[in-house]
Short mmCIF file of N, CA and C and ligand atoms in Angstrom, two decimals:
data_model
loop_
_atom_site.label_atom_id
_atom_site.label_comp_id
_atom_site.label_asym_id
_atom_site.label_seq_id
_atom_site.Cartn_x
_atom_site.Cartn_y
_atom_site.Cartn_z
N UNK E 1 -4.84 -29.49 10.72
CA UNK E 1 -4.65 -28.73 9.57
C UNK E 1 -3.55 -29.41 8.58
N UNK E 2 -2.43 -29.50 9.19
CA UNK E 2 -1.41 -30.18 8.10
C UNK E 2 -1.66 -31.55 7.98
N UNK E 3 -1.04 -32.14 6.82
CA UNK E 3 -1.68 -33.56 6.56
C UNK E 3 -2.91 -33.86 5.91
N UNK E 4 -3.58 -32.56 6.04
CA UNK E 4 -4.93 -32.91 5.27
C UNK E 4 -4.99 -31.84 4.41
N UNK E 5 -3.81 -31.61 3.54
CA UNK E 5 -3.71 -30.51 2.58
C UNK E 5 -4.44 -31.04 1.17
N UNK E 6 -5.23 -30.16 0.89
CA UNK E 6 -6.04 -30.33 -0.39
C UNK E 6 -5.10 -30.27 -1.61
N UNK E 7 -5.45 -31.03 -2.64
CA UNK E 7 -4.54 -30.96 -3.82
C UNK E 7 -4.71 -29.61 -4.29
N UNK E 8 -3.67 -28.92 -5.17
CA UNK E 8 -3.88 -27.61 -5.69
C UNK E 8 -4.94 -27.57 -6.77
N UNK E 9 -5.93 -26.41 -6.67
CA UNK E 9 -6.69 -26.50 -7.65
C UNK E 9 -6.37 -26.29 -9.01
N UNK E 10 -7.28 -26.74 -10.00
CA UNK E 10 -6.42 -26.94 -11.41
C UNK E 10 -6.19 -25.52 -11.87
N UNK E 11 -6.94 -24.21 -11.32
CA UNK E 11 -6.29 -23.34 -11.98
C UNK E 11 -5.32 -22.31 -11.37
N UNK E 12 -4.71 -23.33 -10.29
CA UNK E 12 -3.43 -22.75 -9.60
C UNK E 12 -2.23 -23.31 -10.23
N UNK E 13 -1.51 -22.63 -10.74
CA UNK E 13 -0.07 -23.06 -11.32
C UNK E 13 1.05 -22.21 -11.04
N UNK E 14 2.22 -22.84 -11.14
CA UNK E 14 3.52 -22.09 -11.03
C UNK E 14 3.77 -21.16 -12.30
N UNK E 15 4.00 -19.96 -12.04
CA UNK E 15 4.50 -19.23 -13.21
C UNK E 15 6.00 -19.35 -13.30
N UNK E 16 6.69 -18.81 -14.69
CA UNK E 16 8.02 -18.92 -14.76
C UNK E 16 8.89 -18.24 -13.76
N UNK E 17 8.18 -17.03 -13.03
CA UNK E 17 9.09 -16.63 -11.88
C UNK E 17 8.83 -17.32 -10.75
N UNK E 18 8.18 -18.17 -10.54
CA UNK E 18 8.10 -19.15 -9.47
C UNK E 18 6.89 -18.35 -8.58
N UNK E 19 6.53 -17.45 -8.95
CA UNK E 19 5.01 -16.91 -8.01
C UNK E 19 3.85 -17.74 -8.55
N UNK E 20 2.97 -17.96 -7.63
CA UNK E 20 1.84 -18.72 -7.80
C UNK E 20 0.73 -17.89 -8.48
N UNK E 21 0.08 -18.47 -9.61
CA UNK E 21 -1.15 -17.85 -10.08
C UNK E 21 -2.18 -18.00 -9.01
N UNK E 22 -2.87 -16.92 -8.99
CA UNK E 22 -4.14 -16.92 -7.92
C UNK E 22 -5.29 -17.22 -8.65
N UNK E 23 -6.41 -17.57 -8.26
CA UNK E 23 -7.57 -17.24 -8.92
C UNK E 23 -8.24 -16.01 -8.75
N UNK E 24 -9.20 -15.87 -9.64
CA UNK E 24 -10.00 -14.60 -9.89
C UNK E 24 -10.56 -14.11 -8.69
N UNK E 25 -11.03 -15.23 -7.78
CA UNK E 25 -11.82 -14.88 -6.51
C UNK E 25 -10.85 -14.43 -5.33
N UNK E 26 -9.53 -15.00 -5.52
CA UNK E 26 -8.52 -14.47 -4.60
C UNK E 26 -8.14 -13.26 -4.89
N UNK E 27 -8.09 -12.82 -6.31
CA UNK E 27 -7.50 -11.64 -6.55
C UNK E 27 -8.64 -10.51 -6.23
N UNK E 28 -9.98 -10.81 -6.25
CA UNK E 28 -10.98 -9.97 -5.71
C UNK E 28 -10.76 -9.50 -4.33
N UNK E 29 -10.46 -10.79 -3.41
CA UNK E 29 -10.37 -10.66 -1.91
C UNK E 29 -9.06 -9.75 -1.76
N UNK E 30 -7.95 -10.03 -2.49
CA UNK E 30 -6.86 -9.29 -2.28
C UNK E 30 -7.21 -7.58 -2.41
N UNK E 31 -7.78 -7.37 -3.68
CA UNK E 31 -7.99 -5.94 -4.02
C UNK E 31 -8.81 -5.43 -3.01
N UNK E 32 -9.82 -6.24 -2.40
CA UNK E 32 -10.65 -5.68 -0.87
C UNK E 32 -9.86 -5.22 0.11
N UNK E 33 -8.66 -6.15 0.37
CA UNK E 33 -7.71 -5.77 1.30
C UNK E 33 -7.10 -4.33 0.94
N UNK E 34 -6.64 -4.28 -0.33
CA UNK E 34 -6.21 -3.02 -0.95
C UNK E 34 -6.96 -1.76 -0.55
N UNK E 35 -8.23 -2.02 -0.93
CA UNK E 35 -9.33 -0.97 -0.69
C UNK E 35 -9.27 -0.47 0.77
N UNK E 36 -9.25 -1.54 1.45
CA UNK E 36 -9.53 -1.35 2.97
C UNK E 36 -8.30 -0.55 3.45
N UNK E 37 -7.06 -0.73 2.77
CA UNK E 37 -5.93 0.18 3.13
C UNK E 37 -5.97 1.55 2.50
N UNK E 38 -6.76 1.71 1.33
CA UNK E 38 -6.90 3.01 0.95
C UNK E 38 -7.90 3.86 1.80
N UNK E 39 -8.98 3.18 2.09
CA UNK E 39 -9.76 3.87 3.16
C UNK E 39 -8.93 4.36 4.48
N UNK E 40 -7.97 3.50 5.01
CA UNK E 40 -7.29 3.75 6.19
C UNK E 40 -6.47 4.82 5.85
N UNK E 41 -5.69 4.95 4.48
CA UNK E 41 -4.96 6.04 4.23
C UNK E 41 -5.70 7.43 4.18
N UNK E 42 -6.73 7.27 3.67
CA UNK E 42 -7.87 8.41 3.43
C UNK E 42 -8.03 9.12 4.83
N UNK E 43 -8.29 8.31 6.04
CA UNK E 43 -8.80 8.72 7.13
C UNK E 43 -7.50 9.30 7.77
N UNK E 44 -6.31 8.44 7.70
CA UNK E 44 -5.38 8.99 8.44
C UNK E 44 -4.81 10.31 7.80
N UNK E 45 -4.79 10.52 6.53
CA UNK E 45 -4.30 11.58 5.94
C UNK E 45 -5.19 12.78 6.20
N UNK E 46 -6.59 12.84 6.41
CA UNK E 46 -7.56 13.64 6.67
C UNK E 46 -7.17 14.11 7.94
N UNK E 47 -7.13 13.16 8.70
CA UNK E 47 -6.84 13.65 10.22
C UNK E 47 -5.67 14.17 10.63
N UNK E 48 -4.56 13.48 10.11
CA UNK E 48 -3.35 14.13 10.49
C UNK E 48 -2.84 15.42 9.79
N UNK E 49 -3.22 15.53 8.56
CA UNK E 49 -3.10 16.88 8.06
C UNK E 49 -3.65 18.06 8.68
N UNK E 50 -4.65 17.63 9.49
CA UNK E 50 -5.26 18.71 10.03
C UNK E 50 -4.82 19.11 11.68
N UNK E 51 -4.41 17.84 12.31
CA UNK E 51 -3.96 18.08 13.66
C UNK E 51 -2.33 18.14 13.81
N UNK E 52 -1.61 17.83 12.78
CA UNK E 52 -0.28 17.97 12.85
C UNK E 52 0.23 19.40 13.32
N UNK E 53 0.85 19.70 14.28
CA UNK E 53 1.31 21.22 14.64
C UNK E 53 2.88 21.27 14.60
N UNK E 54 3.40 22.54 14.61
CA UNK E 54 4.67 22.98 14.70
C UNK E 54 5.17 23.26 13.34
N UNK E 55 6.00 24.30 13.56
CA UNK E 55 6.40 25.25 12.25
C UNK E 55 7.20 24.21 11.18
N UNK E 56 8.02 23.18 11.94
CA UNK E 56 8.70 22.35 11.13
C UNK E 56 7.71 21.35 10.29
N UNK E 57 6.61 21.18 10.51
CA UNK E 57 5.71 20.31 10.18
C UNK E 57 4.61 20.92 8.93
N UNK E 58 4.70 22.18 8.73
CA UNK E 58 3.65 23.05 7.95
C UNK E 58 3.66 22.41 6.55
N UNK E 59 4.99 22.27 5.85
CA UNK E 59 5.08 21.88 4.71
C UNK E 59 4.41 20.55 4.45
N UNK E 60 4.86 19.60 5.37
CA UNK E 60 4.25 18.39 5.22
C UNK E 60 2.78 18.08 5.34
N UNK E 61 2.31 19.00 6.22
CA UNK E 61 0.84 19.20 6.59
C UNK E 61 0.20 19.48 5.32
N UNK E 62 0.74 20.15 4.35
CA UNK E 62 0.04 20.43 2.92
C UNK E 62 0.19 19.22 2.12
N UNK E 63 1.31 18.56 2.30
CA UNK E 63 1.35 17.44 1.52
C UNK E 63 0.44 16.40 1.97
N UNK E 64 0.33 16.19 3.10
CA UNK E 64 -0.79 14.99 3.59
C UNK E 64 -1.98 15.23 3.17
N UNK E 65 -2.43 16.74 3.05
CA UNK E 65 -3.76 16.88 2.59
C UNK E 65 -3.88 16.46 1.18
N UNK E 66 -2.68 16.63 0.40
CA UNK E 66 -2.88 16.33 -1.11
C UNK E 66 -2.80 14.71 -1.08
N UNK E 67 -2.02 14.20 -0.24
CA UNK E 67 -2.21 12.66 -0.12
C UNK E 67 -3.62 12.14 -0.14
N UNK E 68 -4.41 12.75 0.98
CA UNK E 68 -5.72 12.46 1.18
C UNK E 68 -6.57 12.35 -0.06
N UNK E 69 -6.26 13.26 -0.88
CA UNK E 69 -7.20 13.38 -2.14
C UNK E 69 -6.61 12.37 -3.17
N UNK E 70 -5.50 12.14 -3.12
CA UNK E 70 -4.93 10.92 -4.01
C UNK E 70 -5.40 9.76 -3.58
N UNK E 71 -5.70 9.31 -2.29
CA UNK E 71 -5.94 8.07 -1.60
C UNK E 71 -7.54 7.99 -2.05
N UNK E 72 -8.32 8.91 -2.29
CA UNK E 72 -9.63 8.92 -2.48
C UNK E 72 -9.68 8.32 -3.99
N UNK E 73 -8.93 9.02 -4.87
CA UNK E 73 -8.80 8.66 -6.10
C UNK E 73 -8.58 7.13 -6.37
N UNK E 74 -7.46 6.64 -5.57
CA UNK E 74 -7.07 5.22 -5.50
C UNK E 74 -8.21 4.43 -4.97
N UNK E 75 -8.94 4.69 -4.11
CA UNK E 75 -9.99 3.88 -3.64
C UNK E 75 -11.14 3.79 -4.48
N UNK E 76 -11.30 4.82 -5.33
CA UNK E 76 -12.44 4.73 -6.52
C UNK E 76 -11.84 3.91 -7.51
N UNK E 77 -10.61 4.09 -7.96
CA UNK E 77 -9.98 3.14 -9.12
C UNK E 77 -10.14 1.68 -8.59
N UNK E 78 -9.60 1.43 -7.34
CA UNK E 78 -9.74 -0.17 -6.89
C UNK E 78 -10.99 -0.56 -6.91
N UNK E 79 -12.07 0.35 -6.33
CA UNK E 79 -13.44 -0.25 -6.31
C UNK E 79 -14.05 -0.52 -7.58
N UNK E 80 -13.65 0.35 -8.70
CA UNK E 80 -14.23 0.15 -9.92
C UNK E 80 -13.72 -1.25 -10.53
N UNK E 81 -12.40 -1.49 -10.11
CA UNK E 81 -11.73 -2.98 -10.66
C UNK E 81 -12.49 -4.08 -9.95
N UNK E 82 -12.77 -3.95 -8.87
CA UNK E 82 -13.42 -4.76 -7.99
C UNK E 82 -14.65 -5.21 -8.72
N UNK E 83 -15.38 -4.15 -8.94
CA UNK E 83 -16.75 -4.16 -9.46
C UNK E 83 -16.72 -4.97 -10.90
N UNK E 84 -15.65 -4.34 -11.71
CA UNK E 84 -15.34 -5.07 -13.06
C UNK E 84 -15.42 -6.53 -12.89
N UNK E 85 -14.47 -6.87 -11.86
CA UNK E 85 -14.21 -8.36 -11.62
C UNK E 85 -15.38 -9.13 -11.23
N UNK E 86 -16.43 -8.67 -10.87
CA UNK E 86 -17.61 -9.13 -10.18
C UNK E 86 -17.71 -9.14 -8.82
N UNK E 87 -16.96 -8.71 -8.16
CA UNK E 87 -16.89 -8.67 -6.71
C UNK E 87 -17.50 -7.36 -5.96
N UNK E 88 -17.65 -7.34 -4.89
CA UNK E 88 -18.44 -6.18 -3.91
C UNK E 88 -17.45 -5.48 -3.18
N UNK E 89 -17.19 -3.99 -3.56
CA UNK E 89 -16.07 -3.30 -2.83
C UNK E 89 -16.51 -3.53 -1.21
N UNK E 90 -15.38 -3.51 -0.60
CA UNK E 90 -15.70 -3.75 1.02
C UNK E 90 -16.06 -2.17 1.38
N UNK E 91 -16.53 -2.15 2.68
CA UNK E 91 -16.90 -0.67 3.36
C UNK E 91 -16.06 -0.49 4.42
N UNK E 92 -15.02 -1.42 4.84
CA UNK E 92 -14.61 -1.33 6.10
C UNK E 92 -13.08 -1.13 5.97
N UNK E 93 -12.66 0.06 6.52
CA UNK E 93 -11.23 0.34 6.46
C UNK E 93 -10.31 -0.41 7.59
N UNK E 94 -9.14 -0.52 7.21
CA UNK E 94 -8.21 -1.17 8.31
C UNK E 94 -8.03 0.00 9.18
N UNK E 95 -7.60 -0.50 10.35
CA UNK E 95 -7.57 0.39 11.57
C UNK E 95 -6.45 1.39 11.62
N UNK E 96 -6.84 2.57 11.91
CA UNK E 96 -5.90 3.91 11.71
C UNK E 96 -5.37 4.09 13.16
N UNK E 97 -3.96 3.98 13.39
CA UNK E 97 -3.30 4.24 14.50
C UNK E 97 -3.28 6.02 14.91
N UNK E 98 -3.58 6.45 16.28
CA UNK E 98 -3.57 7.62 16.50
C UNK E 98 -2.35 8.22 17.33
N UNK E 99 -1.84 9.17 17.41
CA UNK E 99 -0.82 9.78 18.32
C UNK E 99 -1.00 11.28 18.34
N UNK E 100 -0.58 11.88 19.49
CA UNK E 100 -0.50 13.43 19.36
C UNK E 100 0.93 13.82 19.06
N UNK E 101 1.73 12.87 18.71
CA UNK E 101 3.13 13.47 18.37
C UNK E 101 3.30 13.21 16.66
N UNK E 102 3.65 14.35 16.14
CA UNK E 102 3.67 14.58 14.65
C UNK E 102 4.67 13.37 14.16
N UNK E 103 5.96 13.13 14.94
CA UNK E 103 6.86 12.15 14.21
C UNK E 103 5.97 11.01 14.32
N UNK E 104 5.31 10.47 15.26
CA UNK E 104 4.71 9.14 15.34
C UNK E 104 3.65 9.11 13.98
N UNK E 105 2.90 10.22 13.68
CA UNK E 105 1.86 10.10 12.85
C UNK E 105 2.62 10.07 11.38
N UNK E 106 3.74 10.68 11.25
CA UNK E 106 4.52 10.40 10.03
C UNK E 106 5.06 8.89 9.95
N UNK E 107 5.36 8.51 11.03
CA UNK E 107 6.10 7.01 11.06
C UNK E 107 4.80 6.23 10.69
N UNK E 108 3.56 6.34 11.27
CA UNK E 108 2.63 5.57 10.93
C UNK E 108 2.35 5.36 9.39
N UNK E 109 2.08 6.71 8.98
CA UNK E 109 1.91 6.67 7.37
C UNK E 109 3.02 6.22 6.60
N UNK E 110 4.22 6.38 6.82
CA UNK E 110 5.33 5.61 6.17
C UNK E 110 5.22 4.04 6.24
N UNK E 111 5.07 3.69 7.27
CA UNK E 111 4.91 2.29 7.51
C UNK E 111 3.74 1.75 6.72
N UNK E 112 2.60 2.45 6.51
CA UNK E 112 1.41 2.01 6.02
C UNK E 112 1.74 2.25 4.38
N UNK E 113 2.28 3.00 3.80
CA UNK E 113 2.72 3.43 2.36
C UNK E 113 3.58 2.29 2.09
N UNK E 114 4.78 1.67 2.82
CA UNK E 114 5.60 0.62 2.74
C UNK E 114 4.84 -0.67 2.42
N UNK E 115 3.96 -0.70 3.51
CA UNK E 115 2.99 -1.96 3.15
C UNK E 115 2.18 -2.04 2.00
N UNK E 116 1.68 -0.80 1.44
CA UNK E 116 0.93 -0.51 0.44
C UNK E 116 1.50 -0.81 -0.85
N UNK E 117 2.83 -0.52 -0.76
CA UNK E 117 3.83 -0.57 -2.01
C UNK E 117 4.20 -1.75 -2.22
N UNK E 118 4.33 -2.45 -1.30
CA UNK E 118 4.62 -4.11 -1.11
C UNK E 118 3.41 -4.79 -1.88
N UNK E 119 2.35 -4.45 -1.36
CA UNK E 119 1.00 -5.27 -1.73
C UNK E 119 0.87 -4.91 -3.36
N UNK E 120 0.96 -3.74 -3.74
CA UNK E 120 0.64 -3.46 -5.04
C UNK E 120 1.55 -3.86 -5.94
N UNK E 121 3.04 -3.92 -5.71
CA UNK E 121 3.87 -4.83 -6.44
C UNK E 121 3.45 -6.01 -6.80
N UNK E 122 3.05 -6.63 -5.62
CA UNK E 122 2.58 -8.34 -5.69
C UNK E 122 1.31 -8.13 -6.67
N UNK E 123 0.55 -7.43 -6.50
CA UNK E 123 -0.84 -7.20 -7.30
C UNK E 123 -0.35 -7.15 -8.77
N UNK E 124 0.45 -6.46 -9.18
CA UNK E 124 0.76 -6.22 -10.52
C UNK E 124 1.01 -7.68 -11.12
N UNK E 125 1.87 -8.26 -10.40
CA UNK E 125 2.50 -9.55 -10.85
C UNK E 125 1.26 -10.61 -10.97
N UNK E 126 0.29 -10.61 -9.93
CA UNK E 126 -0.68 -11.45 -9.90
C UNK E 126 -1.71 -11.12 -11.02
N UNK E 127 -1.93 -9.71 -11.37
CA UNK E 127 -2.99 -9.31 -12.28
C UNK E 127 -2.39 -9.89 -13.78
N UNK E 128 -1.13 -9.74 -13.68
CA UNK E 128 -0.53 -9.94 -15.19
C UNK E 128 -0.56 -11.36 -15.41
N UNK E 129 -0.29 -12.26 -14.39
CA UNK E 129 -0.44 -13.59 -14.56
C UNK E 129 -1.85 -14.25 -14.89
N UNK E 130 -2.80 -13.40 -14.38
CA UNK E 130 -4.27 -13.79 -14.82
C UNK E 130 -4.61 -13.11 -16.16
N UNK E 131 -3.77 -12.40 -16.63
CA UNK E 131 -4.06 -11.95 -18.07
C UNK E 131 -4.96 -10.51 -17.92
N UNK E 132 -4.99 -9.97 -16.69
CA UNK E 132 -5.84 -8.83 -16.21
C UNK E 132 -4.93 -7.45 -16.52
N UNK E 133 -4.65 -7.29 -17.69
CA UNK E 133 -3.52 -6.25 -17.98
C UNK E 133 -3.83 -4.83 -17.70
N UNK E 134 -5.25 -4.41 -17.83
CA UNK E 134 -5.74 -3.10 -17.51
C UNK E 134 -5.58 -3.02 -16.15
N UNK E 135 -5.84 -4.14 -15.34
CA UNK E 135 -5.83 -3.86 -13.84
C UNK E 135 -4.58 -3.56 -13.47
N UNK E 136 -3.55 -4.26 -14.16
CA UNK E 136 -1.99 -4.32 -13.87
C UNK E 136 -1.64 -2.78 -14.20
N UNK E 137 -1.91 -2.36 -15.17
CA UNK E 137 -1.74 -0.82 -15.63
C UNK E 137 -2.33 0.13 -14.49
N UNK E 138 -3.55 -0.01 -14.03
CA UNK E 138 -4.28 1.01 -13.04
C UNK E 138 -3.35 0.73 -11.89
N UNK E 139 -3.05 -0.34 -11.40
CA UNK E 139 -2.22 -0.35 -10.31
C UNK E 139 -0.92 0.25 -10.20
N UNK E 140 -0.22 -0.19 -11.31
CA UNK E 140 1.07 0.50 -11.68
C UNK E 140 0.85 2.10 -11.64
N UNK E 141 -0.15 2.68 -11.92
CA UNK E 141 -0.39 4.13 -11.89
C UNK E 141 -0.62 4.49 -10.48
N UNK E 142 -1.27 3.85 -9.79
CA UNK E 142 -1.25 4.09 -8.34
C UNK E 142 -0.05 3.81 -7.59
N UNK E 143 0.66 2.80 -8.10
CA UNK E 143 2.03 2.67 -7.41
C UNK E 143 2.89 3.94 -7.43
N UNK E 144 3.02 4.53 -8.53
CA UNK E 144 3.89 5.74 -8.97
C UNK E 144 3.56 6.61 -7.66
N UNK E 145 2.17 6.82 -7.53
CA UNK E 145 1.85 7.94 -6.69
C UNK E 145 2.14 7.46 -5.07
N UNK E 146 2.00 6.29 -4.79
CA UNK E 146 2.31 5.56 -3.28
C UNK E 146 3.82 5.69 -3.14
N UNK E 147 4.74 5.71 -4.28
CA UNK E 147 5.88 5.68 -3.93
C UNK E 147 6.40 7.20 -3.69
N UNK E 148 5.63 8.25 -4.45
CA UNK E 148 5.80 9.38 -4.15
C UNK E 148 5.49 9.70 -2.57
N UNK E 149 4.49 9.31 -2.17
CA UNK E 149 4.09 9.38 -0.79
C UNK E 149 5.17 8.92 0.05
N UNK E 150 5.84 7.86 -0.40
CA UNK E 150 6.85 7.41 0.65
C UNK E 150 7.98 8.37 0.73
N UNK E 151 8.31 8.85 -0.55
CA UNK E 151 9.50 10.05 -0.43
C UNK E 151 9.05 10.97 0.41
N UNK E 152 7.73 11.55 0.31
CA UNK E 152 7.28 12.85 1.26
C UNK E 152 7.66 12.54 2.46
N UNK E 153 7.04 11.39 2.90
CA UNK E 153 6.92 11.06 4.42
C UNK E 153 8.50 10.76 4.74
N UNK E 154 9.45 10.04 3.98
CA UNK E 154 10.79 9.70 4.30
C UNK E 154 11.42 11.03 4.45
N UNK E 155 11.36 11.99 3.58
CA UNK E 155 11.92 13.23 3.52
C UNK E 155 11.65 13.97 4.76
N UNK E 156 10.50 14.04 5.15
CA UNK E 156 9.78 14.73 6.29
C UNK E 156 10.48 14.25 7.63
N UNK E 157 10.78 12.81 7.54
CA UNK E 157 11.20 12.21 8.61
C UNK E 157 12.64 12.18 8.75
N UNK E 158 13.34 12.63 7.64
CA UNK E 158 14.82 12.67 7.52
C UNK E 158 15.56 11.29 7.42
N UNK E 159 14.57 10.41 6.92
CA UNK E 159 15.13 9.10 6.63
C UNK E 159 15.16 8.59 5.15
N UNK E 160 15.83 7.59 4.81
CA UNK E 160 15.99 7.03 3.42
C UNK E 160 14.63 6.41 3.21
N UNK E 161 14.23 6.31 1.84
CA UNK E 161 13.09 5.60 1.38
C UNK E 161 13.39 4.07 1.90
N UNK E 162 12.43 3.37 2.58
CA UNK E 162 12.79 1.99 2.91
C UNK E 162 12.86 1.11 1.71
N UNK E 163 13.58 0.07 1.82
CA UNK E 163 13.79 -0.86 0.64
C UNK E 163 12.69 -1.85 1.07
N UNK E 164 11.49 -1.91 0.21
CA UNK E 164 10.49 -2.81 0.75
C UNK E 164 10.26 -3.92 -0.53
N UNK E 165 11.38 -4.20 -1.17
CA UNK E 165 11.63 -5.13 -2.22
C UNK E 165 11.53 -6.34 -1.57
N UNK E 166 10.54 -7.28 -2.02
CA UNK E 166 10.40 -8.61 -1.43
C UNK E 166 11.72 -9.58 -2.11
N UNK E 167 12.05 -10.62 -1.09
CA UNK E 167 13.48 -11.27 -1.73
C UNK E 167 13.40 -11.87 -2.82
N UNK E 168 12.08 -12.24 -3.65
CA UNK E 168 12.25 -12.85 -5.01
C UNK E 168 12.46 -11.90 -5.90
N UNK E 169 12.14 -10.38 -5.61
CA UNK E 169 12.41 -9.26 -6.56
C UNK E 169 13.84 -8.86 -6.60
N UNK E 170 14.60 -9.35 -5.48
CA UNK E 170 16.24 -9.13 -5.79
C UNK E 170 17.00 -10.00 -6.58
N UNK E 171 16.45 -11.03 -6.87
CA UNK E 171 17.38 -11.85 -7.88
C UNK E 171 17.69 -11.28 -9.09
FE1 FE2 A 201 -3.46 4.95 -2.12
FE1 FE2 A 202 -0.45 6.64 -0.34
#
């Protein structure tokens, strides 16, 4: 694999912030990964919101139910963008972890939201590098929502909202 590296494609270049511009095809594939994460989130929130037990978790259970509805909206928004770009929206979710402990469920949700936020921040940069400004705008809108989800979960767990900033964003 090493030593047989193909020359970079003509449409891949380095942008001013050092991040590599991806192709439209790669963007479609990455959006399908995002869509699979949205499906995962829908399933997790549908199930967790109904099975989470205990007086201490009643408030967060209601919030999880709201998250489920918002994740469905995100899935629709991402699917629309994939279709617009000429791709086929995936039908397969990322795997959903299960546990009978409320705290585990909330932790799984928070970890997934962190991963989602990290990916969408990257996607905004990639979409803008390709001149797909409407897509970047759509993802920014979703990102706001995902950050709210992080706050809800971190608050319920009694932890700080994790810093998911990638190293290149800290400069
Ligand atoms: Fe989402
Ligand atoms: Fe979310």
